[in-house]
XYZ file of C-alpha atoms in Angstrom:
507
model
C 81.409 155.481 -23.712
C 84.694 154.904 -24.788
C 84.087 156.807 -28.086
C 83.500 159.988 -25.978
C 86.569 159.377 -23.912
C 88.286 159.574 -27.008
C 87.063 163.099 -27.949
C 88.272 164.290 -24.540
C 91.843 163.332 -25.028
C 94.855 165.370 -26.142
C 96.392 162.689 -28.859
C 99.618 163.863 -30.567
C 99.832 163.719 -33.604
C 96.471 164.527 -34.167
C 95.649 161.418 -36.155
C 95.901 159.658 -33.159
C 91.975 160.387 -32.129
C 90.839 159.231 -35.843
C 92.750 156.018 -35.612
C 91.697 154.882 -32.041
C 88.332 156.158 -32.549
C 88.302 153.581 -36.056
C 89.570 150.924 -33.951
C 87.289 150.935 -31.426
C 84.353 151.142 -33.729
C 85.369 148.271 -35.275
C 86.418 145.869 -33.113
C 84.969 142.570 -31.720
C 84.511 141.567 -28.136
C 87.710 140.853 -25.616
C 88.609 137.549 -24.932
C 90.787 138.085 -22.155
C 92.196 134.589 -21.648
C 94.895 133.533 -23.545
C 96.049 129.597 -24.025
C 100.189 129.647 -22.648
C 102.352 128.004 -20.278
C 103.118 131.462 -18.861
C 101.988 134.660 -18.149
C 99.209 136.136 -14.775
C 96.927 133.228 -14.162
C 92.982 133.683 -14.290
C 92.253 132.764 -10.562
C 89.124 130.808 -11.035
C 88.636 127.460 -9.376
C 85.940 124.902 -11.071
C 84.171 122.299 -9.807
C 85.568 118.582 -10.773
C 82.358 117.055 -10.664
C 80.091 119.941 -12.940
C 82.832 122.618 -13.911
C 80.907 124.933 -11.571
C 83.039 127.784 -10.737
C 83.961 128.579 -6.875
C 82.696 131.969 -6.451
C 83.135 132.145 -2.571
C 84.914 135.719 -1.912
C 87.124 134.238 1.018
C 89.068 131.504 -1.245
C 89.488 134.645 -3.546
C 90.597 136.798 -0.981
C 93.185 133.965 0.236
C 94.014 133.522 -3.044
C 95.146 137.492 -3.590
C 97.182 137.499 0.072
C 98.885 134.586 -1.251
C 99.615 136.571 -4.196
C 101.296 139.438 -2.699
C 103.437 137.225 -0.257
C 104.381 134.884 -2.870
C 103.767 136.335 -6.367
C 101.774 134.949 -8.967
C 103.890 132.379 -9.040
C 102.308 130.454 -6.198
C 99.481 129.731 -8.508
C 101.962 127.198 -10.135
C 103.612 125.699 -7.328
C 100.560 124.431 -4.884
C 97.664 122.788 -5.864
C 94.028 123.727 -5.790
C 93.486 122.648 -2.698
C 96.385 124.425 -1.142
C 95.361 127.576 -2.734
C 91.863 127.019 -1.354
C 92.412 125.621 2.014
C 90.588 123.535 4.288
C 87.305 125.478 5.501
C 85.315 122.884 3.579
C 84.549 124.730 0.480
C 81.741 122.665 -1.340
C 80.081 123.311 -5.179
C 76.918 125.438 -4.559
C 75.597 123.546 -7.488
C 76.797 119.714 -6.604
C 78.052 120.362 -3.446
C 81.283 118.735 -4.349
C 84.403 119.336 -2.461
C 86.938 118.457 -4.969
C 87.912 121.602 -7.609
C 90.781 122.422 -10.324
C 92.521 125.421 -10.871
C 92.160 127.836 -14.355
C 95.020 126.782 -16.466
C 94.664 130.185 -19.399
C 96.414 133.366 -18.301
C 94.945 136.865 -18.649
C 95.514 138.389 -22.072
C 99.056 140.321 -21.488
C 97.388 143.840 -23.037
C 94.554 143.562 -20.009
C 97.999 143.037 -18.002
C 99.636 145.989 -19.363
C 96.242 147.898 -19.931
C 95.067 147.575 -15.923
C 98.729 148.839 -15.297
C 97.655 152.141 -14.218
C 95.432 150.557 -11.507
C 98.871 149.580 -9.856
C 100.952 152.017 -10.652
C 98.309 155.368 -10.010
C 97.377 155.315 -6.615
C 97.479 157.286 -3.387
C 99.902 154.664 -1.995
C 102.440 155.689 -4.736
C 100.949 159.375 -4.167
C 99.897 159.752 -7.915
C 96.457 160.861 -8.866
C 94.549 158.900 -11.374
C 94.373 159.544 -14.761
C 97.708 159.727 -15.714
C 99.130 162.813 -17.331
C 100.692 160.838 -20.527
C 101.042 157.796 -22.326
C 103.661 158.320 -24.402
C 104.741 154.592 -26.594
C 105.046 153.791 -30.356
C 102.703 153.558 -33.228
C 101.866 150.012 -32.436
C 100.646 150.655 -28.801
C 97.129 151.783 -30.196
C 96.404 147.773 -30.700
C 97.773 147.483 -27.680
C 98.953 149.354 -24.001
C 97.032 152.526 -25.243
C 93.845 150.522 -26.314
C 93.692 148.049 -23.468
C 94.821 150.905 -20.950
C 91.226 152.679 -22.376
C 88.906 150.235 -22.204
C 90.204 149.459 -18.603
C 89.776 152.487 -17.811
C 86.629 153.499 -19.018
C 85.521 149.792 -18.018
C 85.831 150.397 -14.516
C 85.809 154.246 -14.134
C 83.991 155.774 -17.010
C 87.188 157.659 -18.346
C 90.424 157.445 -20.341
C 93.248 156.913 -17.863
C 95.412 159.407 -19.301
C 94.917 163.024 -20.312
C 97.274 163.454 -23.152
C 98.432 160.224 -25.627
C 102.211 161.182 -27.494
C 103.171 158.281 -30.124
C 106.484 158.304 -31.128
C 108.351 157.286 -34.343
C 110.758 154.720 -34.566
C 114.573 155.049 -35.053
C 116.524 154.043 -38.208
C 119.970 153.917 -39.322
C 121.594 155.937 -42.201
C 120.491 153.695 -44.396
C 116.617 154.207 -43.304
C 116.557 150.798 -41.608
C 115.141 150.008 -38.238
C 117.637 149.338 -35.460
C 117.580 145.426 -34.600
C 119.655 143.976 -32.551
C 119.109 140.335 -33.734
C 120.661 141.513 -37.516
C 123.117 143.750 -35.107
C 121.757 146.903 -36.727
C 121.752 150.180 -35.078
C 123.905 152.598 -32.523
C 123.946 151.694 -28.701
C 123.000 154.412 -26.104
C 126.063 153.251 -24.000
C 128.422 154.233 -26.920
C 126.865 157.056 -27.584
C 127.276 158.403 -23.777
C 131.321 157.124 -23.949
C 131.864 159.257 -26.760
C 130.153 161.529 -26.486
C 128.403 161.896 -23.141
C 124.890 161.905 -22.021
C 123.797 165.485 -23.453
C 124.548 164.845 -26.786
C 122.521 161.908 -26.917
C 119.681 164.220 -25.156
C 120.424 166.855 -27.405
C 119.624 164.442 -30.745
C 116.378 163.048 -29.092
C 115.516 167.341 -28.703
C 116.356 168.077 -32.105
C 113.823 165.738 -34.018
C 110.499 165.425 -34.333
C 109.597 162.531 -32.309
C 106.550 161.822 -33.549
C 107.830 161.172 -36.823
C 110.685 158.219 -37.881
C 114.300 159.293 -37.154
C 117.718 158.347 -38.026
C 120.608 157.916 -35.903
C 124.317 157.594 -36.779
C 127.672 158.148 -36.500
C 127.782 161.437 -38.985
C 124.498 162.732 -36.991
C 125.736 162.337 -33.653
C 129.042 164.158 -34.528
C 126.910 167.134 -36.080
C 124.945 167.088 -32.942
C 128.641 167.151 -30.664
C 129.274 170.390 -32.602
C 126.145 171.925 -32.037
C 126.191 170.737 -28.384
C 129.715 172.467 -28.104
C 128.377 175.794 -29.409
C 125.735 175.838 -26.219
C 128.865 174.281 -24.082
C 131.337 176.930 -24.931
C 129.969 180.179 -27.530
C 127.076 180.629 -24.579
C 127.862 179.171 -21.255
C 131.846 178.960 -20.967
C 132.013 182.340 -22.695
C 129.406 184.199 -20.820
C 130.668 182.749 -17.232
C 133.796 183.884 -18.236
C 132.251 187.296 -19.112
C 130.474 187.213 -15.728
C 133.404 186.390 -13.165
C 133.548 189.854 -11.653
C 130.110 190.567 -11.681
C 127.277 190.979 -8.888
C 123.930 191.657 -9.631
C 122.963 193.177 -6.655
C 126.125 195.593 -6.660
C 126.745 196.289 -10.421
C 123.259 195.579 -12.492
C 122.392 198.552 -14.523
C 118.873 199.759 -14.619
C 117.524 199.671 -18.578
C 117.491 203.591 -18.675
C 120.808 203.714 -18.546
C 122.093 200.224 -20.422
C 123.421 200.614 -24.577
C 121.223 200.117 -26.685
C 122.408 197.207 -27.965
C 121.837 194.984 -24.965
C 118.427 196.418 -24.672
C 117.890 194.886 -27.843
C 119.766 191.765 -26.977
C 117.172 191.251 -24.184
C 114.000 191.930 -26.292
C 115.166 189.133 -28.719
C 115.810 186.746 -25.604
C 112.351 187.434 -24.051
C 110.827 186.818 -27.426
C 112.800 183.358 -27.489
C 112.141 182.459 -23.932
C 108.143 183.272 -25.100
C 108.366 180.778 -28.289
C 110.093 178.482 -26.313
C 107.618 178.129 -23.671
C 104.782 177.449 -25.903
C 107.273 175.062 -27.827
C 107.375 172.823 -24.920
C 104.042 173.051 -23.598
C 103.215 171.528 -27.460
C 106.119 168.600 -26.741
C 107.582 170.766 -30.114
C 111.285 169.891 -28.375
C 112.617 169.903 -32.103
C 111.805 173.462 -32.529
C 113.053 174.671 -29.008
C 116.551 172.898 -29.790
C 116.482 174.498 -33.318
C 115.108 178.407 -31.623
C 117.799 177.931 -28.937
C 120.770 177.141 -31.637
C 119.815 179.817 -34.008
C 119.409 182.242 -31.100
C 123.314 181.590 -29.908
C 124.925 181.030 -33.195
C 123.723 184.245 -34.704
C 121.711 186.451 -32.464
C 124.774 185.827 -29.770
C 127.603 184.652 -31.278
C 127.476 186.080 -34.812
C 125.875 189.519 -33.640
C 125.645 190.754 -30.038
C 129.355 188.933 -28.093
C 131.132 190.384 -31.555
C 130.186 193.624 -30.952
C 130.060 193.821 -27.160
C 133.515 191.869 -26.889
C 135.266 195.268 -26.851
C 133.708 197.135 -24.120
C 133.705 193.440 -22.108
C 137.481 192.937 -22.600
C 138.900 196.642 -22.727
C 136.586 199.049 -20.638
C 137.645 199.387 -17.365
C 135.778 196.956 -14.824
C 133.192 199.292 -13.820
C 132.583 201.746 -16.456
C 128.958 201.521 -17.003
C 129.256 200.390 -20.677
C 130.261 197.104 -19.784
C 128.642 196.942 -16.712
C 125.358 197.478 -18.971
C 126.900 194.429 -21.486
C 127.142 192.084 -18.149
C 123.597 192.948 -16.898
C 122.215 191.467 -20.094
C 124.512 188.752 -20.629
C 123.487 187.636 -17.027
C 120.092 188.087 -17.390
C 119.976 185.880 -20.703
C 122.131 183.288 -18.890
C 120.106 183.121 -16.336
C 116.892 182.272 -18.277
C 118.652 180.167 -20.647
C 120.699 178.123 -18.127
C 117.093 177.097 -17.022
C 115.097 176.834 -20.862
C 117.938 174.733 -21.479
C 117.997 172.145 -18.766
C 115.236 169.470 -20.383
C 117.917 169.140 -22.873
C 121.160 169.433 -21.347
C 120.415 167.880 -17.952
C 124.453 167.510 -16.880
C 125.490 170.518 -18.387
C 123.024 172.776 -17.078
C 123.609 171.268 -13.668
C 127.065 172.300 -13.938
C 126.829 175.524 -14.811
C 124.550 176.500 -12.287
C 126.908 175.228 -9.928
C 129.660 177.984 -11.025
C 126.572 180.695 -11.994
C 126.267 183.374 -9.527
C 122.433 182.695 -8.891
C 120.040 185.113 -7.166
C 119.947 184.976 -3.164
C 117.342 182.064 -2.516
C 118.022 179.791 -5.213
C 117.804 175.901 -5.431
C 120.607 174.465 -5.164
C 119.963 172.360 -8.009
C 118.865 173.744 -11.324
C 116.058 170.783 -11.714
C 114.394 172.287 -8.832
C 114.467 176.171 -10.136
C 111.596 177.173 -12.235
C 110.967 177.659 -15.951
C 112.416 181.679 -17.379
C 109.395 183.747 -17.793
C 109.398 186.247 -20.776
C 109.284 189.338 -18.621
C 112.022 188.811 -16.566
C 114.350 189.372 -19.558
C 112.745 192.621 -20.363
C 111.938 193.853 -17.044
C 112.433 198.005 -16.928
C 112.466 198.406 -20.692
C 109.703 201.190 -21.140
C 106.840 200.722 -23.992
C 108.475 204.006 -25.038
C 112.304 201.921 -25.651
C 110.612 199.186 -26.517
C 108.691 201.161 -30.008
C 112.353 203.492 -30.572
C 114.131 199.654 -30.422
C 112.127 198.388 -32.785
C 112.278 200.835 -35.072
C 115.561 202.008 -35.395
C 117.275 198.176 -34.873
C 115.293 197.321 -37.949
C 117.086 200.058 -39.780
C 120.517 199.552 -38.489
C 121.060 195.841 -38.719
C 120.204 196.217 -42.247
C 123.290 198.942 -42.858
C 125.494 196.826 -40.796
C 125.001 193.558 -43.355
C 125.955 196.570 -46.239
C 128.746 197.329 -44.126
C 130.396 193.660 -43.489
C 129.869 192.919 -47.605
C 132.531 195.888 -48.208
C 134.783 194.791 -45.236
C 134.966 191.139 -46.486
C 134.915 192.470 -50.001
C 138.395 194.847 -48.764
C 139.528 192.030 -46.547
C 139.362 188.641 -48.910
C 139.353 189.296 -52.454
C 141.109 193.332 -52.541
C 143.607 192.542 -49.560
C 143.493 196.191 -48.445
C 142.916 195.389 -44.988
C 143.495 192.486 -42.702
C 141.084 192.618 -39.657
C 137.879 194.816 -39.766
C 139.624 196.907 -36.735
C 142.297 198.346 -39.659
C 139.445 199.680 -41.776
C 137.597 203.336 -41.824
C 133.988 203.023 -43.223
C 132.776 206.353 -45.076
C 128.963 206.180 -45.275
C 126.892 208.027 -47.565
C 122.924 207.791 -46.826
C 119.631 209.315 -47.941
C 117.798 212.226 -45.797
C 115.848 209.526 -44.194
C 118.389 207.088 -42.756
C 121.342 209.764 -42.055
C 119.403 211.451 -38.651
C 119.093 207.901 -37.143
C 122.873 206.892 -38.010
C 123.718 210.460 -37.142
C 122.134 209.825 -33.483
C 124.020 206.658 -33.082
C 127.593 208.089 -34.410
C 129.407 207.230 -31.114
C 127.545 203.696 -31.275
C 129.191 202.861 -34.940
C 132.447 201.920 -34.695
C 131.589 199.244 -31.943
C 128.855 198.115 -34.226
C 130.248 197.414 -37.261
C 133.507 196.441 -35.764
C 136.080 199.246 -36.966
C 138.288 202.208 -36.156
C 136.343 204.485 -37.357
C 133.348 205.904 -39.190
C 132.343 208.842 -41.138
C 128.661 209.951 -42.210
C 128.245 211.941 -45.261
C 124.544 213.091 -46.195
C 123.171 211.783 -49.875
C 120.840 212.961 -51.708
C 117.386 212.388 -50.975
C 116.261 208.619 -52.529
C 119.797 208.200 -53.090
C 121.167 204.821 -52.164
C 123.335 203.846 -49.245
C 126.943 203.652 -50.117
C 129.786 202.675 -48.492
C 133.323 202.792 -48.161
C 136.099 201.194 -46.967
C 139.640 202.970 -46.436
C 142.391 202.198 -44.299
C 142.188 203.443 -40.789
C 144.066 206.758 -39.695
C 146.755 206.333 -37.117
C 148.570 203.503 -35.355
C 147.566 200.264 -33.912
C 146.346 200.349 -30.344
C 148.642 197.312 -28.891
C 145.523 197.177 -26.131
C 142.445 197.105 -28.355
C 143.675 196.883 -31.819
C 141.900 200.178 -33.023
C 143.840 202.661 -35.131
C 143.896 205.976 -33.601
C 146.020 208.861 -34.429
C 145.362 209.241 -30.262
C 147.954 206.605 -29.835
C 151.586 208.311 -28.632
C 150.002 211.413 -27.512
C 150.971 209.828 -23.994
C 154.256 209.692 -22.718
C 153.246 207.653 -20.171
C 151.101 204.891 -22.267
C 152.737 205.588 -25.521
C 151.209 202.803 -27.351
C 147.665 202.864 -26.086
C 144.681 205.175 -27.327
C 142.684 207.471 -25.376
C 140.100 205.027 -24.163
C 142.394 202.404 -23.078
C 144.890 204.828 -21.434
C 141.477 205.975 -19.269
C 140.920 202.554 -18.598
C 144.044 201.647 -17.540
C 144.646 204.187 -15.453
C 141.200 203.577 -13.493
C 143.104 199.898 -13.341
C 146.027 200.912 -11.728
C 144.518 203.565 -9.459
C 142.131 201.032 -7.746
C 144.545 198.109 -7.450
């Protein structure tokens, strides 16, 4: 029976089934008493004259009232006939009236393995079996093997559902942490340095089921990483989001860029992995998803080239309306993904977030990000033109910031990427689609200004870089030959002098 509650359990790793299922193939009968001085005592009571036990269910049932007033203890500290009392118990065999008490304790894995007969009950309103065991490698000699044959013992099934076994955790030097040969890191100096989420954020970013290590030069690698969630994503898109009300200035997906559509389709498609990541206990590859996602998809890619209309468009010109809508949207769902791993720091953003009418007023209580709600209003119809023509353009963009850095750092033509002109030549296939996003390019590749030319058909893409036209806009930074044209905002361009004036006028 126990062989076939095996085959019905989740076990992670995998080998986990294989190696219990050996075990308990193999293995001899249970002797549940064990020969110490401490420990549960077996509550039997033998005869002194024939070693008959006392079987009568009213000593026993004394016996287990004296138990929960005093504790097993009181085994110990009264004799055999205090524990019994004085209803003149005889010997059904002898009839003798004079008995000892068991001296061996219960085995302490038939303590820990009848645990869940305590500790799963309607009393303590949790259902029976449990949803996980989760201990080390060793357990499946002991608290996961005893916990089984408990449980099927007495009612026919494992009592857990799933079984995790975790690794152990080394130093730098690939030893285990003892704290007899004063060997390993503390928890408590861990949280003083560094605070709790760091430590949380380590314990996310391996594999668990596997041995880790843990030191000084990881945790500090982990504080940076942890500061990149802090501050590239949270600080930075709160700060983004100060002004902005989702009920009042959302933009509908017809009319947001382009870019944060596609922003949003690569968020949904995290949110998705993620999801499954967790429901697998894959924590290492949510942390690793969710740092890639904000270092390059965010902070490398989509704040870089958004940061203009966020910091220089007028407040409610839709272009960075439509940048705000996605950046709340993602930090929404992320503030949420993100909370088995950053506990505190999720806590305290969605204290300063600007949640949705109805919300918990804790994030712990709020549920998981679905997919969907990322991409909700994007069209199958966006959704194929995204794909294709993203695919095409991030690939000119790389082509594009090779010749800035190449003009930048090793020709020293240009300083910042906002001083250059790009001139790009491309094939009959690729020039319609980078024709159609002309007004698009400049923000996207992070310059002044960019021409097209058409090539040749199967000719390669070529680009290059030339010194912007004009002076520096002391608002935006872009070179414009727009900038004096204004008497009245002589050194602005024609986009900031707009949004300045839309400034002013509704002051």
């Amino acid at each position: 029976r126990t062989l076939k509650a095996i085959k019905e359990v989740k076990w992670m790793p995998s080998w986990g089934e294989e190696r219990m299922s050996n075990m308990i193939a193999s293995r001899p009968d249970w002797c549940i008493s064990r020969q110490r001085v401490w420990g549960v005592p077996i509550t039997v009571f033998y005869c002194d004259r024939c070693s008959e036990p006392l079987t009568d269910r009213k000593v026993l049932d004394r016996v287990v009232k004296l138990f929960a007033e005093h504790t097993a203890d009181v085994w110990y500290e009264k004799s055999a006939a205090e524990l019994i009392g004085d209803d003149g118990h005889k010997c059904h065999r002898c009839q003798g009236t004079e008995f000892r008490k068991e001296t061996d304790i219960l085995d302490v894995w038939f303590d820990s393995g009848s645990s869940h007969l305590a500790v799963l009950t309607e009393k303590n309103a949790l259902p029976w079996p449990s949803n996980m065991y989760l201990e080390g490698g060793d357990q499946y000699r002991g608290w996961f093997h005893s916990s089984l044959l408990v449980g099927v013992g007495l009612r026919g099934e494992a009592p857990y559902k799933e079984c995790a076994t975790n690794g152990w955790t080394l130093d730098e030097q690939g030893r285990a942490m003892s704290k007899s040969l004063g060997i390993g890191v503390e928890p408590d100096e861990v949280i003083n340095k560094h605070g709790a989420d760091v430590l949380r954020l380590w314990v996310a970013s391996v594999d668990f089921s596997e041995d880790v290590r843990l030191s000084s030069t990881i945790l500090d690698r982990l504080a940076e990483a942890y500061r990149k969630f802090r501050n590239t994503l949270f600080r930075n898109a709160l700060g983004n989001l100060d002004d902005f009300d989702i009920l009042r200035d959302a933009v509908s997906p017809e009319h947001m860029t382009e870019i944060d559509l596609w922003i949003l389709l690569r968020a949904e498609e995290l949110v998705a992995k993620c999801r499954a990541w967790y429901d697998e206990y894959a924590f290492h590859k949510v942390y690793r998803a969710l740092y890639d996602f904000v270092t390059v998809d965010l902070s490398a890619t989509y704040f870089d080239i958004c940061k203009d209309r966020l910091y220089t468009a007028a407040p409610n010109w839709s272009t960075r309306r439509s940048a705000q809508t996605a950046i709340y949207r993602i930090t929404y769902a992320l503030v949420r993904l993100m909370t088995p791993m950053l506990a505190f720091t999720c806590e305290e953003v969605w204290g300063y977030f600007r949640k949705p009418e109805g919300s918990p007023v804790s994030v712990h209580l709020a549920l998981m990000p679905e997919p969907e709600e990322l991409s909700a209003g994007i069209t199958a119809e966006q959704r194929a033109r995204l794909a294709n023509d993203w695919s095409l353009l991030f690939p000119v963009r790389e082509e594009v910031m090779r010749s800035l850095s190449v003009a930048r750092d090793e020709e020293k033509r240009i300083g910042s990427s906002l001083e250059a002109r790009v001139r790009i030549t491309a094939n009959g296939d690729l020039y319609p689609l980078l024709h159609a996003y002309a007004r698009e390019l400049p923000g996207f590749f992070i310059v002044s200004e960019v021409a097209l030319e058409p090539g040749e058909q199967g000719s390669p893409l070529a680009v290059v870089v030339e010194r912007a036209q004009g002076d520096k806009c002391e608002r935006c930074w872009k070179y414009t030959p727009e900038v004096g044209e204004d008497a009245e905002f002589p050194t602005l361009c024609a986009s900031c002098r707009s949004a300045v004036r839309e400034i002013v006028n509704n002051a």
